[in-house]
Coordinates of C-alpha atoms in Angstrom, one line a residue:
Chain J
X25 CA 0.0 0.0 0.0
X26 CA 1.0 3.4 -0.9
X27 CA 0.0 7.0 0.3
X28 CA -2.3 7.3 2.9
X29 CA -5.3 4.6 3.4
X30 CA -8.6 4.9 5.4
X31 CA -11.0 2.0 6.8
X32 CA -13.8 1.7 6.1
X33 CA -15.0 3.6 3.1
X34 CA -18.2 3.8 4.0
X35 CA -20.0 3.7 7.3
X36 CA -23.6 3.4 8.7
X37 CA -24.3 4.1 12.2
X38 CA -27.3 4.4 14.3
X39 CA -26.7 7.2 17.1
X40 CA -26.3 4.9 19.5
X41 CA -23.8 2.9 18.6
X42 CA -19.8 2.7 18.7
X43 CA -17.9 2.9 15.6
X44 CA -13.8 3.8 14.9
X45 CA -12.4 5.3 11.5
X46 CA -8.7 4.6 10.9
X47 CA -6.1 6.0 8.9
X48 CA -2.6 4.3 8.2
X49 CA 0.1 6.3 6.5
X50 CA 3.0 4.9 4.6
X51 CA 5.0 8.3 3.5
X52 CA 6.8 7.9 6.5
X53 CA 5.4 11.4 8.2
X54 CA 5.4 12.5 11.2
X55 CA 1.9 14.7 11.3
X56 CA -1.3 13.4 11.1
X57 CA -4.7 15.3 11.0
X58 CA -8.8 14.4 10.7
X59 CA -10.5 16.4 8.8
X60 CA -14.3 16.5 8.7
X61 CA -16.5 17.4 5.0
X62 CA -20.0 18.0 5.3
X63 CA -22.6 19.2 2.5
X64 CA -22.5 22.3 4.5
X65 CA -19.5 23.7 5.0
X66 CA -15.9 23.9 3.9
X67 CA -13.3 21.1 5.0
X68 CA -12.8 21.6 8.5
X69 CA -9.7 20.7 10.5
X70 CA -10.5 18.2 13.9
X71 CA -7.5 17.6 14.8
X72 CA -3.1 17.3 14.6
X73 CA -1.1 14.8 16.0
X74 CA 2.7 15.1 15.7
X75 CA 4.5 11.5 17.1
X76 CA 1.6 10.6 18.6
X77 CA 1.0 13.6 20.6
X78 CA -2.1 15.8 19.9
X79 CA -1.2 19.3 19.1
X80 CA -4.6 20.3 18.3
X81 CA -8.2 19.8 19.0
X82 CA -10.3 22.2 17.3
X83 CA -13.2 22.4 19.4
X84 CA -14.8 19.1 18.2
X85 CA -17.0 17.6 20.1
X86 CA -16.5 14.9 23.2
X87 CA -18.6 12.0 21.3
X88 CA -15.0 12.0 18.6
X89 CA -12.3 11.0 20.3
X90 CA -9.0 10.5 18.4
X91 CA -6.1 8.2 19.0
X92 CA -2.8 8.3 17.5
X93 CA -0.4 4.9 19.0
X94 CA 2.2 5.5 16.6
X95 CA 3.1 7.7 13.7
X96 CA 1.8 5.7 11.0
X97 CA -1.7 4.8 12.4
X98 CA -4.5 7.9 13.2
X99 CA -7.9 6.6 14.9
X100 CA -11.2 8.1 15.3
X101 CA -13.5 6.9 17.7
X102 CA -16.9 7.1 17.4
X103 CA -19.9 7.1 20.2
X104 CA -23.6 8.4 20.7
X105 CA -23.5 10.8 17.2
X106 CA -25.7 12.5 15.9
X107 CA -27.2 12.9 12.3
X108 CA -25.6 16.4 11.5
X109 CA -22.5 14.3 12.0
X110 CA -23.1 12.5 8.6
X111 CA -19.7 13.7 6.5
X112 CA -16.9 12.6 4.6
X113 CA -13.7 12.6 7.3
X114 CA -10.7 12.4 5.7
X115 CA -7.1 11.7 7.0
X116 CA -4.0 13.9 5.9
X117 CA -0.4 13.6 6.7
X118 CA 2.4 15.3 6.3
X119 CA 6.5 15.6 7.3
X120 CA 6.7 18.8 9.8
X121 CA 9.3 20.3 10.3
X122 CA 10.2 23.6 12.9
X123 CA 8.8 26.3 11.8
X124 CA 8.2 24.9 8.1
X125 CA 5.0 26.6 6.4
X126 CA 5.7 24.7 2.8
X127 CA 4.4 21.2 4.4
X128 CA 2.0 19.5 2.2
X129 CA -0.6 17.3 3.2
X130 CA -1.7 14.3 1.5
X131 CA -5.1 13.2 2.0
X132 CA -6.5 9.7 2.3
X133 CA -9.5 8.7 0.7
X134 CA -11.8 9.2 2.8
X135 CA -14.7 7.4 5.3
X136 CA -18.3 8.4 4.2
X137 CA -20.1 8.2 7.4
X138 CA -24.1 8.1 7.5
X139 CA -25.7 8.3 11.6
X140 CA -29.0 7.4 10.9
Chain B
X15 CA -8.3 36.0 9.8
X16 CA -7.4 33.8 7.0
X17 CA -10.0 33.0 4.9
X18 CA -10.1 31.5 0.7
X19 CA -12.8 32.6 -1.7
X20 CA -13.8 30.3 -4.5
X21 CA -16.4 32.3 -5.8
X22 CA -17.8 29.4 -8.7
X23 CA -19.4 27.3 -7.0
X24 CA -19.9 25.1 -10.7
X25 CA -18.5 25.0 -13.8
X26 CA -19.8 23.3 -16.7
X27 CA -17.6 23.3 -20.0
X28 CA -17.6 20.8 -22.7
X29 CA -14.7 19.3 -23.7
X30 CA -11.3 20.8 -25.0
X31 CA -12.3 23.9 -24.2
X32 CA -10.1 26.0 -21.2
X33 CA -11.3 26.7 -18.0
X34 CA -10.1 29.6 -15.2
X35 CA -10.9 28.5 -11.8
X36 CA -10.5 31.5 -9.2
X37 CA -9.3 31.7 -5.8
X38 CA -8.7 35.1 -3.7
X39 CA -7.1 34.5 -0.8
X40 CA -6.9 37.1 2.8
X41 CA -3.9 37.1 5.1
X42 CA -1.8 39.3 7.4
X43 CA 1.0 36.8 6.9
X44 CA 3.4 38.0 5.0
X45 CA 5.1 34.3 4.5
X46 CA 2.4 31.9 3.1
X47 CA 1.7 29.2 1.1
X48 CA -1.3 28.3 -1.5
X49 CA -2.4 25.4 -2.8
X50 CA -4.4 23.6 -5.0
X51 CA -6.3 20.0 -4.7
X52 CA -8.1 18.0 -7.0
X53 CA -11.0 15.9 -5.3
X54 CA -12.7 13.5 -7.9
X55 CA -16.0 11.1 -7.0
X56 CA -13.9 8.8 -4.8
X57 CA -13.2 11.4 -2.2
X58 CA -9.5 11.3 -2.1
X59 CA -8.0 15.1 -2.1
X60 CA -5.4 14.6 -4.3
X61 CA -2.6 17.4 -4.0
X62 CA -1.4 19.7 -7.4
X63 CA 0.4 22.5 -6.4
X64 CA 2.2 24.4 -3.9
X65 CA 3.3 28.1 -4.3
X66 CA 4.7 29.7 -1.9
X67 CA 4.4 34.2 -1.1
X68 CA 7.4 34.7 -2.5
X69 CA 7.3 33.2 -6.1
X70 CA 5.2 35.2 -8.5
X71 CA 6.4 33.4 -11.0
X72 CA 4.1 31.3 -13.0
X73 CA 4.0 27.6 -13.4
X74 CA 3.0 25.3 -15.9
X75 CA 2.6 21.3 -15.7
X76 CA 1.2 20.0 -18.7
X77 CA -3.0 21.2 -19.7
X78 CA -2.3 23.0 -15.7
X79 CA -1.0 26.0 -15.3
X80 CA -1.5 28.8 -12.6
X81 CA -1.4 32.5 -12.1
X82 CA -0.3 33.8 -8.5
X83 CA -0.7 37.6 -8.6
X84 CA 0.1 39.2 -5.1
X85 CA -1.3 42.4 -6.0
X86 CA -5.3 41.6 -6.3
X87 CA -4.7 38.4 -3.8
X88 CA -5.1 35.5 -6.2
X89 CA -4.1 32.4 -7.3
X90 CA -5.6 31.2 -10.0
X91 CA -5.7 27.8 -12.0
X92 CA -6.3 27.2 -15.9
X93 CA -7.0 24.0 -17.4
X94 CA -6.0 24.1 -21.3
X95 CA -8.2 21.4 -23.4
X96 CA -10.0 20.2 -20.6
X97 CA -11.2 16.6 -21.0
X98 CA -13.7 14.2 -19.2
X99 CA -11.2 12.7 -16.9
X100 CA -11.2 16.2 -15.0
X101 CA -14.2 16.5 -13.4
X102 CA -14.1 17.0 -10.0
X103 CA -14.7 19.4 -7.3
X104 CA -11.0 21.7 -7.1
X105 CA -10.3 23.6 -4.0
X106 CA -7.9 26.5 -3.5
X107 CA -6.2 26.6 0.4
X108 CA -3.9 28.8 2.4
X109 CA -1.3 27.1 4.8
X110 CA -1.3 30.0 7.8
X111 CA 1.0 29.9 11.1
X112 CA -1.3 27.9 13.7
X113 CA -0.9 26.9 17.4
X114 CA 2.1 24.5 18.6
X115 CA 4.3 25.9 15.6
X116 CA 2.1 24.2 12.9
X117 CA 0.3 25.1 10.0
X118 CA -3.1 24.5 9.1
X119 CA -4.6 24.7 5.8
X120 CA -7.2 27.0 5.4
X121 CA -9.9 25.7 2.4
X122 CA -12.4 27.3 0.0
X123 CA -15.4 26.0 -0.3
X124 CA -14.4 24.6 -3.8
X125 CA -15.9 24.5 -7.5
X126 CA -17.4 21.9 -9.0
X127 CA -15.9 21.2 -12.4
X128 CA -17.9 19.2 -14.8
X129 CA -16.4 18.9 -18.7
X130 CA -19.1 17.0 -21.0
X131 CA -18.1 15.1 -24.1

């Protein structure tokens, strides 16, 4: 595998249940990030992990809880959602560096998620 | 506040002709990066090109080129001959400073490119 890969690619849910989206990089990175698409807004950013640690969590709610146990492998956990949660969550990477603006993400395919 | 305009929301073409997709970007930073991704019906953002605030220059790569004008805040991207294969929806971004010395990229709300045979 090549790139940056995401399970599943598609996803039913009913609000109660428990779900987890991962995301597996093989670029060799060091950043990973989630990033939510809905019908109704632009891509949002959910969160940054560099080497495992989370740098960022942009005021997402509790019920998505991300996990990050290594710097190839980016989890999203799932629990009691909601149907405005329905979106396309996509998983980027990238190499950071200190101070290094010119990163570029590359984006996996995507996980289209439908809470019912 | 960073922010990206993509005023088209859709552009429909038929094939071989050209296409302009515009971006117009806002920032206080005076080093940034733009870039441009191509997201086709699977989903996948798929990455074209980086320019970064101090390269005016234009670039070229093949039926792609782009036009980064500092003055009117833009960063625009021609396709030449555009054929079926490049549908998709293309969106413009800004990589600003962000907390914990990284960058986040800052998206337009994308056009929606559809060439017809």
């Amino acid at each position: 595998e090549t790139g940056v890969t995401q399970t599943p690619r598609h996803l039913v849910m009913g609000m109660t249940n428990k779900k987890s989206l991962k995301c597996e990089q093989h670029l060799g990175h060091n950043a990973m990030y989630w990033y939510k698409q809905s019908a109704k807004k632009p891509l949002e950013l959910m969160f940054v992990y560099n080497f495992k640690e989370q740098t960022e969590n942009n005021s997402v709610p509790s019920r998505f809880s991300p996990e990050c146990p290594n710097s190839s492998h980016l989890f999203l956990h799932l629990h009691t959602l909601q149907p405005e949660d329905s979106a396309l969550y996509l998983c980027a990477s990238s190499q950071k560096s200190q101070g290094n603006l010119q990163e570029t993400q590359y984006f996996g395919p995507g996980t289209r998620l439908l809470v019912l | 506040a960073q922010k990206v305009t993509q005023a088209q929301t859709e552009i429909s073409v038929v094939e071989k002709e050209d296409v302009t997709l515009d971006c117009v970007y806002e920032t206080r930073d005076t080093t940034y990066y733009l870039f441009w991704y191509k997201q086709p019906p699977s989903g996948e953002l798929v990455f074209l090109i980086r320019r970064n605030s101090f390269d005016e220059q234009n670039e070229i790569s093949g039926r792609y080129s782009w036009n980064f004008q500092k003055s009117t805040s833009s960063f625009n991207f021609t396709i030449t001959a555009s054929q079926v294969v490049d549908s998709a929806v293309y969106f413009c971004a800004l990589s600003a400073p962000f907390s914990g010395g990284y960058n986040k990229l800052i998206f337009g709300a994308g056009t929606r490119l559809a060439v017809h045979p």
